[in-house]
CSV table of C-alpha atoms in Angstrom, one decimal:
chain,number,residue,atom,x,y,z
A,1,UNK,CA,107.4,20.4,176.9
A,2,UNK,CA,107.0,24.1,178.0
A,3,UNK,CA,103.4,25.4,177.9
A,4,UNK,CA,104.1,27.9,175.1
A,5,UNK,CA,105.0,24.9,172.9
A,6,UNK,CA,101.4,23.6,172.9
A,7,UNK,CA,98.4,24.9,171.1
A,8,UNK,CA,96.1,26.5,173.6
A,9,UNK,CA,92.7,25.3,172.5
A,10,UNK,CA,93.6,21.6,172.3
A,11,UNK,CA,96.7,21.5,174.4
A,12,UNK,CA,98.3,20.0,171.4
A,13,UNK,CA,101.8,18.8,171.0
A,14,UNK,CA,103.6,18.5,167.6
A,15,UNK,CA,102.0,15.1,166.9
A,16,UNK,CA,98.5,16.3,167.4
A,17,UNK,CA,99.2,19.5,165.4
A,18,UNK,CA,100.6,17.5,162.5
A,19,UNK,CA,97.6,15.1,162.6
A,20,UNK,CA,95.2,18.0,162.7
A,21,UNK,CA,97.0,19.7,159.8
A,22,UNK,CA,96.8,16.6,157.7
A,23,UNK,CA,93.1,15.9,158.4
A,24,UNK,CA,92.1,19.5,157.9
A,25,UNK,CA,94.0,20.2,154.8
A,26,UNK,CA,92.9,17.0,153.1
A,27,UNK,CA,89.3,17.6,153.9
A,28,UNK,CA,89.3,21.2,152.7
A,29,UNK,CA,91.3,20.4,149.5
A,30,UNK,CA,89.0,17.5,148.6
A,31,UNK,CA,85.7,19.3,149.5
A,32,UNK,CA,86.6,22.5,147.7
A,33,UNK,CA,86.3,20.6,144.5
A,34,UNK,CA,82.5,20.7,144.9
A,35,UNK,CA,82.6,24.5,145.2
A,36,UNK,CA,84.8,25.3,142.2
A,37,UNK,CA,83.5,22.7,139.8
A,38,UNK,CA,80.4,24.7,139.0
A,39,UNK,CA,79.7,28.3,138.4
A,40,UNK,CA,76.3,28.0,140.2
A,41,UNK,CA,75.2,26.8,143.6
A,42,UNK,CA,77.2,23.7,144.5
A,43,UNK,CA,74.2,22.4,146.5
A,44,UNK,CA,71.9,22.5,143.4
A,45,UNK,CA,74.5,21.2,140.9
A,46,UNK,CA,75.0,17.5,141.6
A,47,UNK,CA,78.4,16.1,140.9
A,48,UNK,CA,78.8,12.7,139.2
A,49,UNK,CA,78.2,10.0,141.8
A,50,UNK,CA,81.7,8.6,141.2
A,51,UNK,CA,83.3,12.0,142.1
A,52,UNK,CA,81.1,12.2,145.2
A,53,UNK,CA,81.9,8.7,146.3
A,54,UNK,CA,85.6,8.9,145.8
A,55,UNK,CA,85.8,12.4,147.4
A,56,UNK,CA,83.9,11.3,150.5
A,57,UNK,CA,86.0,8.1,150.7
A,58,UNK,CA,89.2,10.2,150.8
A,59,UNK,CA,87.7,12.4,153.5
A,60,UNK,CA,86.6,9.4,155.5
A,61,UNK,CA,90.1,7.8,155.2
A,62,UNK,CA,91.7,11.1,156.4
A,63,UNK,CA,89.4,11.3,159.4
A,64,UNK,CA,89.9,7.6,160.3
A,65,UNK,CA,93.6,7.2,159.5
A,66,UNK,CA,94.9,8.6,162.9
A,67,UNK,CA,93.0,5.7,164.6
A,68,UNK,CA,94.8,3.0,162.6
A,69,UNK,CA,98.2,1.3,162.8
A,70,UNK,CA,99.0,3.0,159.5
A,71,UNK,CA,98.3,6.3,161.2
A,72,UNK,CA,100.8,5.5,163.9
A,73,UNK,CA,103.4,4.8,161.3
A,74,UNK,CA,103.0,8.4,160.2
A,75,UNK,CA,103.1,9.4,163.9
A,76,UNK,CA,99.5,10.6,163.9
A,77,UNK,CA,97.6,10.6,167.2
A,78,UNK,CA,93.9,10.1,167.6
A,79,UNK,CA,92.2,13.6,167.9
A,80,UNK,CA,89.4,14.1,170.3
A,81,UNK,CA,85.7,14.5,169.5
A,82,UNK,CA,86.1,18.3,170.3
A,83,UNK,CA,88.8,18.5,167.6
A,84,UNK,CA,86.5,16.9,165.0
A,85,UNK,CA,83.6,19.2,166.0
A,86,UNK,CA,85.8,22.3,165.6
A,87,UNK,CA,87.3,20.9,162.4
A,88,UNK,CA,83.8,20.5,160.9
A,89,UNK,CA,82.9,24.1,161.8
A,90,UNK,CA,86.2,25.3,160.3
A,91,UNK,CA,85.7,23.3,157.1
A,92,UNK,CA,82.1,24.7,156.7
A,93,UNK,CA,83.3,28.3,157.2
A,94,UNK,CA,86.2,27.7,154.7
A,95,UNK,CA,83.8,26.3,152.1
A,96,UNK,CA,81.4,29.2,152.6
A,97,UNK,CA,84.2,31.7,152.1
A,98,UNK,CA,85.4,29.9,149.0
A,99,UNK,CA,81.8,30.1,147.6
A,100,UNK,CA,81.7,33.8,148.3
A,101,UNK,CA,85.1,34.3,146.6
A,102,UNK,CA,83.9,32.3,143.6
A,103,UNK,CA,80.7,34.4,143.3
A,104,UNK,CA,82.7,37.6,143.6
A,105,UNK,CA,85.1,36.4,140.9
A,106,UNK,CA,82.3,35.6,138.4
A,107,UNK,CA,80.7,39.0,139.1
A,108,UNK,CA,84.1,40.7,138.6
A,109,UNK,CA,84.8,38.8,135.4
A,110,UNK,CA,81.3,39.4,134.0
A,111,UNK,CA,81.8,43.2,134.5
A,112,UNK,CA,84.7,43.1,132.0
A,113,UNK,CA,87.4,43.9,134.4
A,114,UNK,CA,89.9,41.5,132.8
A,115,UNK,CA,93.0,43.4,131.6
A,116,UNK,CA,92.9,43.7,127.8
A,117,UNK,CA,95.9,42.5,125.9
A,118,UNK,CA,96.8,44.2,122.7
A,119,UNK,CA,97.3,41.8,119.9
A,120,UNK,CA,99.9,42.8,117.4
A,121,UNK,CA,100.3,41.0,114.2
A,122,UNK,CA,103.6,40.7,112.5
């Protein structure tokens, strides 16, 4: 494969890219639930233990799946420790940005900037 066909940081081929995309997207999609489920600080508002347990189980499965025979069925390859370190940093930054966006949305909506609909009665 030519050098331009690989991701520079990880020297990743298509299989590693697809594996990384799967793991990253599943982790962010599941963990963002904890940000958007509450109007307040997600670290102070505890989710139901069942939600927490199932969400963390899904994240654990996503992280471990590339190391299993089922993962090879999907053509996943085991990522390196460097990948998981960078993934963790990316997920934390993503969740921080989502929290900032959520706070901005609630400030914006509290200021009454919603477009007003005129209600006409027949």
